[in-house]
Amino acid sequence: MLYREIRACAFAVALAIGLAGCGGGTSSNGGGGGGGPETAIRGRVTDAATGDGVAGATVAVAGRSVTSGADGSYTLTGATVGDSVLVRVSGGPTYMPGIQVVPVDAGETTEVNVALRAAEKVETIDTTAPNTVTGPRGSLVEIPAGAVVNASGTAVPSAVIRFGTLVTTDSNFAVAFPGQFMGKTSAGATPEPVLVHGLLSVDMTDAAGAPLKLAAGQTARIRFAVDPDPGGVLDHLALDDATGIWVREGTASRVAPGVYETQVSHFSGHGGGSFGGFGSILYNVKDIGGANVAGARILATSTGRMAWGRSDANGNFVYLYPLATTLGFGGRAWKGSLYVGRSYLFDGKINMVITDHSGPAGTMRFHVIGHYSEPLVGATVDVSTPEEPGAYVRKVTTDATGTATLTGIPNGVYLFAIVDYSDSYGSWRAGWGGWRRDDHTIQLNPPL
């Protein structure tokens, strides 16, 4: 049985469209310069477990940095950026660092919200002697005597070590995951999707907070948790802090149910995972006139995964997902400023759950919500094929919970049109006669 759930976030179809109600707060760092539209990155730093804002976190992009405000919000301007940027966040001694890689548009504002994991273990160690530091879920870091040095390579007598675990089944896995869900089978290989089952992030500093590292030629033994546990031997993946990509550095062996062990030559994020075994979803971005939108920035999220990307010349973005999992898929796309809209600006959300993609037909369930996340009652959901967009396969109206269910839909490519005839949104709807239409094309492809 193929099971899909679509969640659409209502937005104003007009010359100005924003993300109000879908984003975080702001604060200013006073940076940047004049002379034209300024490229800015703004968002909020939060605790991954509680959702509370993290005050005083350092957000760094391309050599510039800013400190988050009391509610965790920040705005960083003036950084020299390319097509994408790496955002690095440090929440201080009680949090593990966070890394995200996101596409940006010159002269526009990009929203980047970062969730930080609290350090589960913080301990000061005597580095002149061997140390074994244990943590939750069977995690462990074992460091030989005299193996820790400062940035210049000089041995130090003590160190503050902190580490935190993360496994796929954690409810905050996708938002707290450091870096991208992309990996390399070797340092020189082309990045490709990677499945990470669990990881251990390790950070080591001196008492003043200056970074420390393992001396050249030294290794440490680590153990980390995974869930679910695939058994056998996993690829040992290490996070490249400069790119946010995970690189295969060897293998990790199973030493207990859900616990794997490997040797490391540097401290960063380390985990166990695998390459291959992905299916794909094609997400198509269109403007209000039905034309494909190229170059739209897309944030795609699913159960335990998240990816940034851009739509291609045909408005398409391909999202890859692990085959052996239930997938809750959400997509948000936009082009132009998040807050100063253009006629072709697109902002919508889709949420899809797939439990089995092999059946000949299945059920589509749509949950339609408004601008402030309230359910839209009485909205009409149209489903058609792109080849015959006017020949609707099915129409159904949302119920009191904003849900519409269609059954007996064969596998294939469909255009989902969600139409809300309510005029409850007031003046911003009046110019369009009290209607709006969001079109999303989703294609469920066979496994790669």
Tab-separated table of C-alpha atoms in Angstrom:
chain	number	residue	atom	x	y	z
A	1	MET	CA	0.000	0.000	0.000
A	2	LEU	CA	1.295	3.436	-0.943
A	3	TYR	CA	0.502	6.003	1.721
A	4	ARG	CA	1.091	9.704	1.236
A	5	GLU	CA	0.310	12.646	3.447
A	6	ILE	CA	0.513	16.180	2.066
A	7	ARG	CA	0.595	19.246	4.270
A	8	ALA	CA	0.212	22.638	2.571
A	9	CYS	CA	0.935	25.913	4.334
A	10	ALA	CA	-1.430	28.606	3.039
A	11	PHE	CA	0.171	31.748	1.626
A	12	ALA	CA	-0.932	34.954	-0.038
A	13	VAL	CA	-0.938	34.730	-3.815
A	14	ALA	CA	-0.182	38.347	-4.560
A	15	LEU	CA	2.702	40.569	-5.574
A	16	ALA	CA	4.049	40.424	-2.027
A	17	ILE	CA	4.335	37.097	-0.251
A	18	GLY	CA	6.108	36.485	3.049
A	19	LEU	CA	6.938	33.790	5.531
A	20	ALA	CA	5.282	35.422	8.521
A	21	GLY	CA	4.167	32.741	10.907
A	22	CYS	CA	6.605	30.187	9.459
A	23	GLY	CA	9.944	31.547	10.723
A	24	GLY	CA	11.895	32.713	13.752
A	25	GLY	CA	12.773	36.012	15.357
A	26	THR	CA	15.563	38.465	14.628
A	27	SER	CA	18.232	40.645	16.136
A	28	SER	CA	20.774	42.944	14.541
A	29	ASN	CA	24.536	42.992	14.555
A	30	GLY	CA	24.822	46.347	12.847
A	31	GLY	CA	27.123	44.963	10.148
A	32	GLY	CA	27.046	45.208	6.383
A	33	GLY	CA	27.416	48.062	3.954
A	34	GLY	CA	25.358	50.234	1.632
A	35	GLY	CA	25.139	50.690	-2.095
A	36	GLY	CA	22.494	48.097	-2.965
A	37	PRO	CA	20.480	45.163	-1.711
A	38	GLU	CA	22.289	43.574	1.204
A	39	THR	CA	22.759	39.852	1.591
A	40	ALA	CA	21.728	38.847	5.089
A	41	ILE	CA	21.350	35.654	7.077
A	42	ARG	CA	18.910	35.688	9.927
A	43	GLY	CA	17.261	33.143	12.175
A	44	ARG	CA	17.177	31.707	15.650
A	45	VAL	CA	19.453	29.403	17.655
A	46	THR	CA	17.511	27.000	19.852
A	47	ASP	CA	18.020	24.091	22.206
A	48	ALA	CA	17.280	20.956	20.158
A	49	ALA	CA	15.553	19.243	23.084
A	50	THR	CA	13.425	22.073	24.476
A	51	GLY	CA	13.056	24.507	21.587
A	52	ASP	CA	14.076	27.382	23.860
A	53	GLY	CA	16.262	30.121	22.435
A	54	VAL	CA	19.994	29.935	23.148
A	55	ALA	CA	21.319	33.362	24.123
A	56	GLY	CA	24.939	34.315	23.486
A	57	ALA	CA	25.545	31.727	20.761
A	58	THR	CA	28.149	32.697	18.168
A	59	VAL	CA	26.943	32.430	14.560
A	60	ALA	CA	29.771	32.587	11.997
A	61	VAL	CA	29.550	32.837	8.200
A	62	ALA	CA	32.417	33.497	5.793
A	63	GLY	CA	34.681	35.170	8.332
A	64	ARG	CA	31.991	37.288	10.007
A	65	SER	CA	30.182	36.482	13.223
A	66	VAL	CA	27.361	37.730	15.416
A	67	THR	CA	26.004	36.787	18.845
A	68	SER	CA	22.421	35.630	19.311
A	69	GLY	CA	20.082	37.725	21.433
A	70	ALA	CA	18.167	36.836	24.575
A	71	ASP	CA	15.628	34.763	22.618
A	72	GLY	CA	18.294	33.134	20.425
A	73	SER	CA	17.564	35.287	17.371
A	74	TYR	CA	20.302	36.825	15.220
A	75	THR	CA	20.921	38.734	11.995
A	76	LEU	CA	24.272	38.609	10.211
A	77	THR	CA	25.020	40.999	7.352
A	78	GLY	CA	28.017	41.988	5.286
A	79	ALA	CA	29.453	38.513	4.726
A	80	THR	CA	30.871	37.716	1.300
A	81	VAL	CA	28.807	34.767	0.112
A	82	GLY	CA	28.609	32.586	-2.966
A	83	ASP	CA	25.784	30.358	-4.137
A	84	SER	CA	25.751	28.677	-0.722
A	85	VAL	CA	27.275	29.276	2.696
A	86	LEU	CA	28.349	27.208	5.670
A	87	VAL	CA	26.814	28.481	8.906
A	88	ARG	CA	28.738	27.494	12.036
A	89	VAL	CA	27.192	27.981	15.476
A	90	SER	CA	28.812	27.649	18.893
A	91	GLY	CA	26.545	27.704	21.928
A	92	GLY	CA	29.270	27.777	24.562
A	93	PRO	CA	30.618	25.097	26.909
A	94	THR	CA	27.292	23.321	27.485
A	95	TYR	CA	26.382	22.756	23.814
A	96	MET	CA	27.841	20.841	20.904
A	97	PRO	CA	28.665	23.005	17.835
A	98	GLY	CA	26.154	23.147	14.987
A	99	ILE	CA	26.811	23.311	11.234
A	100	GLN	CA	24.416	23.938	8.348
A	101	VAL	CA	25.085	24.479	4.632
A	102	VAL	CA	22.402	26.558	2.902
A	103	PRO	CA	21.940	28.219	-0.521
A	104	VAL	CA	21.691	32.018	-0.561
A	105	ASP	CA	20.615	34.655	-3.065
A	106	ALA	CA	22.729	37.804	-3.393
A	107	GLY	CA	20.974	40.866	-2.054
A	108	GLU	CA	18.319	38.833	-0.271
A	109	THR	CA	17.654	37.594	3.254
A	110	THR	CA	18.051	33.893	3.975
A	111	GLU	CA	16.536	32.410	7.111
A	112	VAL	CA	18.648	29.786	8.894
A	113	ASN	CA	17.399	28.365	12.184
A	114	VAL	CA	19.911	26.160	14.014
A	115	ALA	CA	19.127	23.703	16.816
A	116	LEU	CA	22.024	22.841	19.135
A	117	ARG	CA	22.402	19.632	21.105
A	118	ALA	CA	23.312	19.943	24.758
A	119	ALA	CA	26.607	18.284	25.650
A	120	GLU	CA	25.760	15.024	27.441
A	121	LYS	CA	29.219	14.695	28.955
A	122	VAL	CA	31.587	17.471	30.082
A	123	GLU	CA	34.727	16.447	31.960
A	124	THR	CA	38.179	17.853	32.679
A	125	ILE	CA	40.894	15.242	32.145
A	126	ASP	CA	44.589	14.907	32.981
A	127	THR	CA	46.083	14.430	29.519
A	128	THR	CA	49.445	13.277	30.877
A	129	ALA	CA	47.759	9.966	31.767
A	130	PRO	CA	45.502	7.616	29.785
A	131	ASN	CA	41.824	8.565	29.956
A	132	THR	CA	38.580	6.710	29.311
A	133	VAL	CA	35.514	8.942	29.457
A	134	THR	CA	32.118	7.246	29.280
A	135	GLY	CA	28.770	8.745	28.392
A	136	PRO	CA	25.144	7.807	27.680
A	137	ARG	CA	24.028	5.018	25.332
A	138	GLY	CA	27.311	3.163	25.679
A	139	SER	CA	29.347	6.061	24.273
A	140	LEU	CA	33.031	6.219	25.110
A	141	VAL	CA	36.160	8.229	24.318
A	142	GLU	CA	39.547	6.676	25.171
A	143	ILE	CA	42.629	8.914	24.800
A	144	PRO	CA	46.266	7.771	25.265
A	145	ALA	CA	48.618	9.655	27.577
A	146	GLY	CA	50.317	12.681	26.023
A	147	ALA	CA	48.131	12.589	22.899
A	148	VAL	CA	46.499	16.024	23.248
A	149	VAL	CA	48.127	19.200	21.876
A	150	ASN	CA	47.168	22.811	21.265
A	151	ALA	CA	46.898	24.551	17.886
A	152	SER	CA	50.689	24.932	17.637
A	153	GLY	CA	51.294	21.238	18.369
A	154	THR	CA	52.524	21.648	21.951
A	155	ALA	CA	51.417	19.008	24.460
A	156	VAL	CA	49.057	20.264	27.184
A	157	PRO	CA	48.628	18.893	30.733
A	158	SER	CA	44.817	18.961	30.827
A	159	ALA	CA	41.758	19.337	28.629
A	160	VAL	CA	38.013	19.853	28.837
A	161	ILE	CA	36.280	17.186	26.766
A	162	ARG	CA	32.607	17.348	25.844
A	163	PHE	CA	30.585	15.039	23.684
A	164	GLY	CA	27.010	14.305	22.722
A	165	THR	CA	25.164	11.466	21.011
A	166	LEU	CA	22.443	11.459	18.373
A	167	VAL	CA	20.572	8.531	16.804
A	168	THR	CA	18.083	8.341	13.946
A	169	THR	CA	15.112	7.636	16.204
A	170	ASP	CA	15.641	10.794	18.290
A	171	SER	CA	12.709	13.138	17.702
A	172	ASN	CA	15.085	16.044	17.024
A	173	PHE	CA	17.489	14.082	14.802
A	174	ALA	CA	16.875	16.024	11.565
A	175	VAL	CA	17.099	19.512	13.089
A	176	ALA	CA	20.049	18.695	15.370
A	177	PHE	CA	22.055	16.764	12.769
A	178	PRO	CA	25.367	18.586	12.108
A	179	GLY	CA	26.256	19.226	8.468
A	180	GLN	CA	24.546	17.773	5.416
A	181	PHE	CA	23.039	14.354	4.749
A	182	MET	CA	25.705	13.971	2.081
A	183	GLY	CA	28.871	11.908	2.204
A	184	LYS	CA	31.954	10.819	0.300
A	185	THR	CA	33.231	7.268	0.074
A	186	SER	CA	36.748	8.787	0.118
A	187	ALA	CA	38.214	12.269	0.454
A	188	GLY	CA	38.396	12.787	-3.323
A	189	ALA	CA	35.041	11.225	-4.200
A	190	THR	CA	31.920	13.019	-5.428
A	191	PRO	CA	29.386	13.733	-2.662
A	192	GLU	CA	26.336	11.472	-2.607
A	193	PRO	CA	23.462	10.835	-0.194
A	194	VAL	CA	24.449	8.944	2.930
A	195	LEU	CA	22.421	7.261	5.638
A	196	VAL	CA	23.743	7.950	9.158
A	197	HIS	CA	22.390	5.626	11.861
A	198	GLY	CA	23.959	7.394	14.820
A	199	LEU	CA	26.836	9.679	15.739
A	200	LEU	CA	29.064	11.001	18.491
A	201	SER	CA	30.232	14.618	18.387
A	202	VAL	CA	33.445	15.261	20.324
A	203	ASP	CA	34.881	18.665	21.182
A	204	MET	CA	38.020	19.361	23.239
A	205	THR	CA	39.342	22.692	24.576
A	206	ASP	CA	41.604	24.052	27.266
A	207	ALA	CA	40.154	25.744	30.356
A	208	ALA	CA	39.945	29.070	28.510
A	209	GLY	CA	38.003	27.570	25.607
A	210	ALA	CA	40.860	27.415	23.075
A	211	PRO	CA	40.537	24.357	20.809
A	212	LEU	CA	42.747	21.320	21.369
A	213	LYS	CA	43.369	18.321	19.117
A	214	LEU	CA	45.037	14.929	18.891
A	215	ALA	CA	48.751	15.060	18.130
A	216	ALA	CA	49.931	13.912	14.712
A	217	GLY	CA	50.160	10.136	14.589
A	218	GLN	CA	47.931	9.652	17.635
A	219	THR	CA	44.508	7.995	17.627
A	220	ALA	CA	41.671	7.682	20.096
A	221	ARG	CA	39.108	4.920	20.505
A	222	ILE	CA	35.457	5.921	20.464
A	223	ARG	CA	32.132	4.150	20.826
A	224	PHE	CA	28.811	5.554	19.651
A	225	ALA	CA	25.188	4.446	19.617
A	226	VAL	CA	22.984	3.708	16.593
A	227	ASP	CA	19.235	3.151	16.422
A	228	PRO	CA	17.968	1.236	14.593
A	229	ASP	CA	20.898	-1.172	14.660
A	230	PRO	CA	21.559	-2.725	11.222
A	231	GLY	CA	24.127	-5.148	12.660
A	232	GLY	CA	27.457	-6.161	11.161
A	233	VAL	CA	29.996	-3.537	10.117
A	234	LEU	CA	29.147	0.085	9.286
A	235	ASP	CA	31.056	2.729	7.376
A	236	HIS	CA	32.891	5.021	9.792
A	237	LEU	CA	31.884	8.539	8.751
A	238	ALA	CA	33.626	11.710	9.933
A	239	LEU	CA	32.236	15.223	9.552
A	240	ASP	CA	34.334	17.632	7.479
A	241	ASP	CA	33.826	20.865	9.418
A	242	ALA	CA	34.809	22.965	6.391
A	243	THR	CA	32.133	21.579	4.047
A	244	GLY	CA	29.521	19.926	6.256
A	245	ILE	CA	29.984	16.670	4.300
A	246	TRP	CA	30.568	13.278	5.948
A	247	VAL	CA	33.640	11.393	4.700
A	248	ARG	CA	34.207	7.649	4.978
A	249	GLU	CA	37.397	7.063	7.007
A	250	GLY	CA	37.132	3.319	7.559
A	251	THR	CA	34.728	0.964	9.278
A	252	ALA	CA	33.032	0.727	12.665
A	253	SER	CA	32.501	-2.649	14.343
A	254	ARG	CA	29.548	-3.691	16.479
A	255	VAL	CA	30.658	-4.330	20.081
A	256	ALA	CA	27.185	-4.564	21.653
A	257	PRO	CA	23.582	-4.228	20.466
A	258	GLY	CA	23.252	-0.661	19.200
A	259	VAL	CA	26.888	0.261	19.991
A	260	TYR	CA	29.767	0.527	17.492
A	261	GLU	CA	33.488	1.199	17.908
A	262	THR	CA	36.211	2.723	15.750
A	263	GLN	CA	39.558	4.545	15.946
A	264	VAL	CA	39.794	8.271	15.123
A	265	SER	CA	42.723	10.569	14.396
A	266	HIS	CA	40.816	13.811	14.959
A	267	PHE	CA	37.831	15.016	16.959
A	268	SER	CA	34.681	16.165	15.173
A	269	GLY	CA	31.436	14.399	14.433
A	270	HIS	CA	31.893	10.635	14.016
A	271	GLY	CA	29.224	8.114	13.200
A	272	GLY	CA	28.206	4.906	11.504
A	273	GLY	CA	26.308	4.776	8.244
A	274	SER	CA	26.016	3.432	4.734
A	275	PHE	CA	25.799	4.541	1.111
A	276	GLY	CA	23.155	3.483	-1.429
A	277	GLY	CA	19.610	2.176	-1.002
A	278	PHE	CA	17.743	5.413	-1.715
A	279	GLY	CA	14.517	6.176	-3.528
A	280	SER	CA	13.729	9.595	-4.981
A	281	ILE	CA	10.938	12.151	-4.900
A	282	LEU	CA	10.718	14.832	-7.584
A	283	TYR	CA	9.501	18.167	-6.201
A	284	ASN	CA	8.460	20.724	-8.848
A	285	VAL	CA	8.200	24.459	-8.131
A	286	LYS	CA	5.775	26.595	-10.170
A	287	ASP	CA	4.751	30.234	-10.032
A	288	ILE	CA	1.155	31.442	-9.709
A	289	GLY	CA	0.780	31.288	-13.496
A	290	GLY	CA	1.804	27.638	-13.648
A	291	ALA	CA	5.290	28.242	-15.092
A	292	ASN	CA	8.264	26.316	-13.740
A	293	VAL	CA	10.520	28.322	-11.402
A	294	ALA	CA	14.262	27.755	-11.825
A	295	GLY	CA	16.749	28.590	-9.082
A	296	ALA	CA	14.271	28.512	-6.205
A	297	ARG	CA	15.837	27.720	-2.854
A	298	ILE	CA	14.325	24.584	-1.343
A	299	LEU	CA	14.407	23.165	2.163
A	300	ALA	CA	13.252	19.539	2.104
A	301	THR	CA	12.722	17.690	5.353
A	302	SER	CA	11.688	14.163	6.226
A	303	THR	CA	11.753	11.755	9.135
A	304	GLY	CA	15.376	11.950	10.275
A	305	ARG	CA	16.656	13.888	7.241
A	306	MET	CA	16.895	17.437	5.935
A	307	ALA	CA	18.393	18.913	2.764
A	308	TRP	CA	18.835	22.310	1.144
A	309	GLY	CA	18.930	22.646	-2.626
A	310	ARG	CA	17.833	24.585	-5.700
A	311	SER	CA	15.317	23.852	-8.410
A	312	ASP	CA	16.856	23.206	-11.830
A	313	ALA	CA	16.024	24.830	-15.177
A	314	ASN	CA	12.722	22.920	-15.240
A	315	GLY	CA	11.798	23.883	-11.685
A	316	ASN	CA	12.646	20.419	-10.358
A	317	PHE	CA	14.412	19.319	-7.194
A	318	VAL	CA	15.108	15.629	-6.507
A	319	TYR	CA	15.018	14.523	-2.881
A	320	LEU	CA	16.512	11.137	-1.997
A	321	TYR	CA	15.229	9.094	0.928
A	322	PRO	CA	16.163	5.723	2.506
A	323	LEU	CA	13.991	2.958	1.075
A	324	ALA	CA	13.518	0.892	4.209
A	325	THR	CA	11.895	3.658	6.250
A	326	THR	CA	8.586	5.427	6.642
A	327	LEU	CA	9.049	8.884	5.176
A	328	GLY	CA	7.404	12.086	6.354
A	329	PHE	CA	8.338	14.535	3.598
A	330	GLY	CA	8.076	18.303	3.861
A	331	GLY	CA	9.174	20.848	1.285
A	332	ARG	CA	9.407	24.631	1.383
A	333	ALA	CA	10.584	26.666	-1.585
A	334	TRP	CA	11.004	30.343	-2.286
A	335	LYS	CA	12.682	32.694	-4.715
A	336	GLY	CA	13.520	36.271	-3.994
A	337	SER	CA	13.358	37.897	-0.590
A	338	LEU	CA	11.590	36.054	2.173
A	339	TYR	CA	9.895	39.247	3.292
A	340	VAL	CA	9.718	41.487	0.190
A	341	GLY	CA	7.827	39.356	-2.279
A	342	ARG	CA	7.820	39.197	-6.056
A	343	SER	CA	5.143	37.994	-8.417
A	344	TYR	CA	6.903	34.674	-8.886
A	345	LEU	CA	7.742	34.141	-5.224
A	346	PHE	CA	6.693	30.709	-4.034
A	347	ASP	CA	6.288	29.599	-0.454
A	348	GLY	CA	4.510	26.387	0.386
A	349	LYS	CA	4.850	23.292	2.525
A	350	ILE	CA	4.244	19.674	1.652
A	351	ASN	CA	4.342	16.740	4.015
A	352	MET	CA	4.318	13.208	2.595
A	353	VAL	CA	4.402	9.880	4.394
A	354	ILE	CA	5.292	6.775	2.397
A	355	THR	CA	5.017	3.357	3.997
A	356	ASP	CA	5.176	1.255	0.834
A	357	HIS	CA	5.954	2.457	-2.683
A	358	SER	CA	5.575	-0.925	-4.374
A	359	GLY	CA	1.779	-1.287	-4.561
A	360	PRO	CA	-0.275	-0.506	-7.705
A	361	ALA	CA	-2.500	1.999	-5.889
A	362	GLY	CA	-2.735	3.716	-2.566
A	363	THR	CA	-4.110	6.489	-0.395
A	364	MET	CA	-3.264	10.197	-0.409
A	365	ARG	CA	-4.065	12.164	2.721
A	366	PHE	CA	-3.804	15.945	2.639
A	367	HIS	CA	-3.656	18.115	5.729
A	368	VAL	CA	-4.227	21.744	4.753
A	369	ILE	CA	-3.256	24.460	7.213
A	370	GLY	CA	-3.499	28.226	7.120
A	371	HIS	CA	-0.974	30.998	7.491
A	372	TYR	CA	-1.005	30.614	11.269
A	373	SER	CA	-1.035	26.782	11.244
A	374	GLU	CA	-4.806	26.526	11.783
A	375	PRO	CA	-6.679	23.799	9.830
A	376	LEU	CA	-8.501	25.053	6.743
A	377	VAL	CA	-12.016	23.588	6.670
A	378	GLY	CA	-13.849	23.249	3.357
A	379	ALA	CA	-10.773	23.637	1.152
A	380	THR	CA	-10.971	21.677	-2.107
A	381	VAL	CA	-8.143	19.317	-3.022
A	382	ASP	CA	-7.810	18.493	-6.735
A	383	VAL	CA	-5.561	15.699	-7.973
A	384	SER	CA	-4.694	15.395	-11.653
A	385	THR	CA	-1.938	14.228	-13.977
A	386	PRO	CA	0.442	16.809	-15.479
A	387	GLU	CA	-0.438	15.536	-18.958
A	388	GLU	CA	-4.100	16.453	-18.411
A	389	PRO	CA	-4.112	19.081	-15.684
A	390	GLY	CA	-7.770	19.936	-16.280
A	391	ALA	CA	-8.985	16.350	-16.095
A	392	TYR	CA	-9.051	15.900	-12.348
A	393	VAL	CA	-8.578	12.382	-11.124
A	394	ARG	CA	-10.356	13.277	-7.898
A	395	LYS	CA	-11.745	16.192	-5.918
A	396	VAL	CA	-12.325	16.110	-2.188
A	397	THR	CA	-13.097	18.697	0.512
A	398	THR	CA	-11.224	19.019	3.791
A	399	ASP	CA	-13.064	18.115	6.988
A	400	ALA	CA	-13.188	19.847	10.363
A	401	THR	CA	-9.540	18.974	10.984
A	402	GLY	CA	-8.404	20.296	7.591
A	403	THR	CA	-7.884	16.751	6.306
A	404	ALA	CA	-8.869	15.359	2.902
A	405	THR	CA	-8.391	11.684	2.014
A	406	LEU	CA	-8.326	10.162	-1.473
A	407	THR	CA	-8.138	6.397	-1.979
A	408	GLY	CA	-7.385	4.136	-4.918
A	409	ILE	CA	-4.783	6.431	-6.487
A	410	PRO	CA	-2.342	4.522	-8.760
A	411	ASN	CA	1.401	5.093	-8.539
A	412	GLY	CA	2.575	7.819	-10.889
A	413	VAL	CA	3.090	11.552	-11.312
A	414	TYR	CA	0.355	13.884	-10.067
A	415	LEU	CA	-0.390	17.576	-9.743
A	416	PHE	CA	-1.826	18.461	-6.339
A	417	ALA	CA	-3.952	21.597	-6.332
A	418	ILE	CA	-5.241	22.810	-2.968
A	419	VAL	CA	-7.903	25.504	-3.297
A	420	ASP	CA	-9.298	27.415	-0.328
A	421	TYR	CA	-12.547	29.273	-1.042
A	422	SER	CA	-12.775	30.795	2.419
A	423	ASP	CA	-12.448	34.581	2.774
A	424	SER	CA	-11.483	34.448	6.430
A	425	TYR	CA	-8.093	35.995	5.816
A	426	GLY	CA	-9.443	39.483	5.161
A	427	SER	CA	-7.981	42.197	2.945
A	428	TRP	CA	-4.966	40.322	1.615
A	429	ARG	CA	-7.365	37.859	0.003
A	430	ALA	CA	-9.783	40.454	-1.406
A	431	GLY	CA	-7.703	41.309	-4.449
A	432	TRP	CA	-7.953	37.711	-5.592
A	433	GLY	CA	-11.681	37.239	-5.112
A	434	GLY	CA	-11.200	35.214	-1.955
A	435	TRP	CA	-9.441	32.231	-3.511
A	436	ARG	CA	-5.988	30.865	-3.792
A	437	ARG	CA	-4.456	27.828	-5.457
A	438	ASP	CA	-1.239	26.025	-4.544
A	439	ASP	CA	0.077	23.587	-7.141
A	440	HIS	CA	2.685	20.974	-6.271
A	441	THR	CA	3.904	18.163	-8.467
A	442	ILE	CA	5.263	15.086	-6.721
A	443	GLN	CA	6.704	12.107	-8.555
A	444	LEU	CA	7.375	8.851	-6.757
A	445	ASN	CA	10.246	7.153	-8.571
A	446	PRO	CA	11.515	3.566	-8.389
A	447	PRO	CA	14.595	2.855	-6.234
A	448	LEU	CA	17.951	4.001	-7.586
